[in-house]
PDB file of C-alpha atoms in Angstrom:
ATOM      1  CA  MET A   1     -12.258  10.058 -10.011  1.00 60.00           C
ATOM      2  CA  THR A   2      -9.847  10.056 -12.482  1.00 72.00           C
ATOM      3  CA  GLY A   3      -7.603   7.473 -12.183  1.00 85.00           C
ATOM      4  CA  CYS A   4      -5.871   5.850  -8.911  1.00 89.00           C
ATOM      5  CA  VAL A   5      -2.879   6.116  -7.258  1.00 92.00           C
ATOM      6  CA  VAL A   6      -1.296   2.683  -5.313  1.00 92.00           C
ATOM      7  CA  VAL A   7       1.227   2.474  -2.595  1.00 93.00           C
ATOM      8  CA  GLY A   8       1.943  -0.818  -1.037  1.00 92.00           C
ATOM      9  CA  ILE A   9       2.910  -1.028   2.553  1.00 94.00           C
ATOM     10  CA  ASP A  10       3.928  -3.033   5.084  1.00 90.00           C
ATOM     11  CA  GLY A  11       3.769  -1.422   8.237  1.00 90.00           C
ATOM     12  CA  SER A  12       7.179   0.551   8.538  1.00 92.00           C
ATOM     13  CA  ALA A  13       7.392   4.086   9.609  1.00 94.00           C
ATOM     14  CA  SER A  14       8.430   4.655   5.364  1.00 94.00           C
ATOM     15  CA  ALA A  15       5.654   3.035   4.231  1.00 94.00           C
ATOM     16  CA  ASN A  16       3.708   4.956   6.525  1.00 95.00           C
ATOM     17  CA  ALA A  17       5.491   8.031   5.086  1.00 95.00           C
ATOM     18  CA  ALA A  18       4.572   6.669   1.683  1.00 95.00           C
ATOM     19  CA  VAL A  19       0.859   6.480   2.393  1.00 97.00           C
ATOM     20  CA  GLU A  20       0.715  10.142   3.460  1.00 96.00           C
ATOM     21  CA  TRP A  21       2.697  11.051   0.160  1.00 95.00           C
ATOM     22  CA  ALA A  22       0.332   8.962  -2.081  1.00 95.00           C
ATOM     23  CA  ALA A  23      -3.099  10.282  -0.051  1.00 97.00           C
ATOM     24  CA  ASP A  24      -1.563  14.192  -1.078  1.00 96.00           C
ATOM     25  CA  ASP A  25      -1.175  12.930  -4.597  1.00 94.00           C
ATOM     26  CA  ALA A  26      -4.678  11.392  -4.813  1.00 95.00           C
ATOM     27  CA  ALA A  27      -6.401  14.299  -3.104  1.00 96.00           C
ATOM     28  CA  ARG A  28      -4.063  16.363  -5.833  1.00 94.00           C
ATOM     29  CA  THR A  29      -5.196  14.470  -8.864  1.00 93.00           C
ATOM     30  CA  ASN A  30      -8.692  13.540  -7.732  1.00 94.00           C
ATOM     31  CA  ALA A  31      -7.955   9.844  -7.687  1.00 93.00           C
ATOM     32  CA  ALA A  32      -8.487   7.266  -5.438  1.00 94.00           C
ATOM     33  CA  LEU A  33      -5.883   5.727  -3.133  1.00 95.00           C
ATOM     34  CA  ARG A  34      -5.203   1.781  -3.465  1.00 94.00           C
ATOM     35  CA  ILE A  35      -3.255   0.798  -0.372  1.00 95.00           C
ATOM     36  CA  VAL A  36      -2.184  -2.541  -0.978  1.00 94.00           C
ATOM     37  CA  HIS A  37      -0.256  -4.972   1.525  1.00 93.00           C
ATOM     38  CA  VAL A  38       0.989  -8.257  -0.081  1.00 91.00           C
ATOM     39  CA  ARG A  39       1.803 -11.473   2.327  1.00 84.00           C
ATOM     40  CA  GLU A  40       4.775 -13.785   1.265  1.00 77.00           C
ATOM     41  CA  PRO A  41       3.083 -17.235   0.445  1.00 77.00           C
ATOM     42  CA  LEU A  42       5.837 -19.138   1.907  1.00 67.00           C
ATOM     43  CA  ALA A  43       5.271 -17.720   5.360  1.00 61.00           C
ATOM     44  CA  ASN A  44       1.599 -19.556   5.772  1.00 63.00           C
ATOM     45  CA  GLU A  45      -0.509 -18.179   8.686  1.00 67.00           C
ATOM     46  CA  TYR A  46       1.175 -19.152  11.813  1.00 66.00           C
ATOM     47  CA  PRO A  47       2.578 -16.094  13.776  1.00 62.00           C
ATOM     48  CA  MET A  48       6.005 -15.045  13.264  1.00 64.00           C
ATOM     49  CA  ARG A  49       6.945 -14.296  16.992  1.00 65.00           C
ATOM     50  CA  ALA A  50      10.707 -13.926  16.014  1.00 63.00           C
ATOM     51  CA  VAL A  51      10.279 -10.310  14.087  1.00 62.00           C
ATOM     52  CA  GLY A  52       7.277  -9.002  16.718  1.00 68.00           C
ATOM     53  CA  ILE A  53       4.098 -10.624  14.889  1.00 67.00           C
ATOM     54  CA  ASP A  54       2.116 -12.822  17.577  1.00 71.00           C
ATOM     55  CA  GLU A  55      -1.454 -12.746  15.168  1.00 77.00           C
ATOM     56  CA  SER A  56      -1.803 -15.008  11.947  1.00 78.00           C
ATOM     57  CA  LEU A  57      -0.082 -13.099   9.037  1.00 80.00           C
ATOM     58  CA  THR A  58      -3.554 -12.293   7.455  1.00 82.00           C
ATOM     59  CA  THR A  59      -4.793 -11.023  10.493  1.00 84.00           C
ATOM     60  CA  HIS A  60      -1.611  -8.760  10.832  1.00 85.00           C
ATOM     61  CA  GLY A  61      -1.534  -8.089   7.294  1.00 89.00           C
ATOM     62  CA  GLN A  62      -5.342  -6.779   7.720  1.00 92.00           C
ATOM     63  CA  ASN A  63      -4.334  -4.574  10.806  1.00 93.00           C
ATOM     64  CA  VAL A  64      -1.815  -2.973   8.989  1.00 94.00           C
ATOM     65  CA  LEU A  65      -4.007  -2.123   5.907  1.00 97.00           C
ATOM     66  CA  ALA A  66      -6.668  -0.648   8.343  1.00 97.00           C
ATOM     67  CA  ALA A  67      -3.904   1.759  10.410  1.00 97.00           C
ATOM     68  CA  ALA A  68      -3.006   2.524   6.657  1.00 98.00           C
ATOM     69  CA  ALA A  69      -6.285   3.490   5.671  1.00 98.00           C
ATOM     70  CA  GLU A  70      -7.003   5.726   8.707  1.00 98.00           C
ATOM     71  CA  LEU A  71      -3.766   7.640   8.452  1.00 98.00           C
ATOM     72  CA  ALA A  72      -4.413   8.208   4.808  1.00 98.00           C
ATOM     73  CA  ARG A  73      -8.308   9.448   5.487  1.00 98.00           C
ATOM     74  CA  ALA A  74      -6.594  11.753   8.430  1.00 98.00           C
ATOM     75  CA  ARG A  75      -3.922  12.890   5.941  1.00 97.00           C
ATOM     76  CA  ALA A  76      -6.413  13.960   3.103  1.00 97.00           C
ATOM     77  CA  PRO A  77     -10.129  13.726   3.906  1.00 97.00           C
ATOM     78  CA  GLY A  78     -12.604  12.863   1.238  1.00 95.00           C
ATOM     79  CA  ILE A  79     -10.342  10.680  -0.879  1.00 96.00           C
ATOM     80  CA  GLU A  80     -11.478   7.393  -1.610  1.00 96.00           C
ATOM     81  CA  VAL A  81      -9.582   4.432  -0.081  1.00 97.00           C
ATOM     82  CA  ILE A  82      -9.195   0.777  -1.238  1.00 95.00           C
ATOM     83  CA  THR A  83      -7.295  -1.439   0.635  1.00 96.00           C
ATOM     84  CA  ASN A  84      -6.239  -5.100  -0.842  1.00 93.00           C
ATOM     85  CA  LEU A  85      -4.497  -7.704   1.057  1.00 93.00           C
ATOM     86  CA  ILE A  86      -3.009  -9.938  -1.519  1.00 91.00           C
ATOM     87  CA  THR A  87      -0.523 -13.310  -0.996  1.00 88.00           C
ATOM     88  CA  GLY A  88       2.132 -13.777  -3.267  1.00 86.00           C
ATOM     89  CA  ALA A  89       5.387 -12.613  -4.499  1.00 84.00           C
ATOM     90  CA  VAL A  90       5.874  -8.770  -3.561  1.00 82.00           C
ATOM     91  CA  ILE A  91       7.523  -7.320  -6.795  1.00 81.00           C
ATOM     92  CA  GLU A  92       4.857  -9.474  -8.823  1.00 84.00           C
ATOM     93  CA  ARG A  93       2.174  -8.622  -7.039  1.00 85.00           C
ATOM     94  CA  LEU A  94       2.231  -5.278  -6.482  1.00 80.00           C
ATOM     95  CA  ALA A  95       2.678  -4.503 -10.318  1.00 79.00           C
ATOM     96  CA  SER A  96      -0.497  -6.721 -10.924  1.00 82.00           C
ATOM     97  CA  ALA A  97      -2.363  -4.050  -8.337  1.00 78.00           C
ATOM     98  CA  ALA A  98      -1.474  -1.193 -10.347  1.00 71.00           C
ATOM     99  CA  PRO A  99      -2.483  -1.178 -13.870  1.00 71.00           C
ATOM    100  CA  GLY A 100      -3.751   2.439 -15.015  1.00 67.00           C
ATOM    101  CA  CYS A 101      -2.179   3.423 -11.711  1.00 71.00           C
ATOM    102  CA  ALA A 102       0.438   6.217 -10.628  1.00 62.00           C
ATOM    103  CA  ARG A 103       2.907   3.917  -8.418  1.00 56.00           C
ATOM    104  CA  SER A 104       4.249   4.951  -4.882  1.00 56.00           C
ATOM    105  CA  THR A 105       6.700   2.253  -2.696  1.00 51.00           C
ATOM    106  CA  PRO A 106       7.339   2.192   0.693  1.00 50.00           C
ATOM    107  CA  GLY A 107      10.488   4.426   1.515  1.00 43.00           C
ATOM    108  CA  ARG A 108      10.569   5.913  -2.116  1.00 41.00           C
ATOM    109  CA  CYS A 109       8.202   8.657  -2.218  1.00 39.00           C
ATOM    110  CA  PRO A 110      10.987  11.240  -3.622  1.00 38.00           C
ATOM    111  CA  ALA A 111      11.399   8.655  -6.787  1.00 37.00           C
ATOM    112  CA  SER A 112       7.773   8.032  -7.397  1.00 38.00           C
ATOM    113  CA  ARG A 113       7.660  12.230  -8.143  1.00 37.00           C
ATOM    114  CA  HIS A 114       9.639  11.220 -11.033  1.00 34.00           C
ATOM    115  CA  PRO A 115       7.637  11.068 -14.491  1.00 35.00           C
ATOM    116  CA  SER A 116       9.351   7.898 -15.548  1.00 33.00           C
ATOM    117  CA  ALA A 117       7.861   6.444 -11.892  1.00 37.00           C
ATOM    118  CA  ARG A 118       4.227   7.211 -13.050  1.00 38.00           C
ATOM    119  CA  THR A 119       1.842   5.547 -15.528  1.00 39.00           C
ATOM    120  CA  PRO A 120      -0.624   7.306 -17.337  1.00 38.00           C
ATOM    121  CA  THR A 121      -4.133   7.261 -15.490  1.00 40.00           C
ATOM    122  CA  SER A 122      -7.270   6.823 -17.694  1.00 36.00           C
TER     123      SER A 122
END
């Protein structure tokens, strides 16, 4: 493995597209794929039934990560897939989850291909 590609997800269709793009990129560059879901700290553990989440936010995050990892492995068999459920401010936590990794964000796949959106890998 040479470096990693990190993708932040929220369970949306655009996040799934980002996972597919990131899996392809990881396979192409022989890198690991790190899939990250950040749970807002102020939301606590309570279900958010108003937005269709009937389980605890931790369980919801774990389910979102499991589905994304399955999608990535189906898209690019053989890549190493790492999942992380993190609590905190989304932008800060995604940035801290990606030191030394190329970055991809939900719904922003084409922009991630631009060299300025990537960081060198070791």
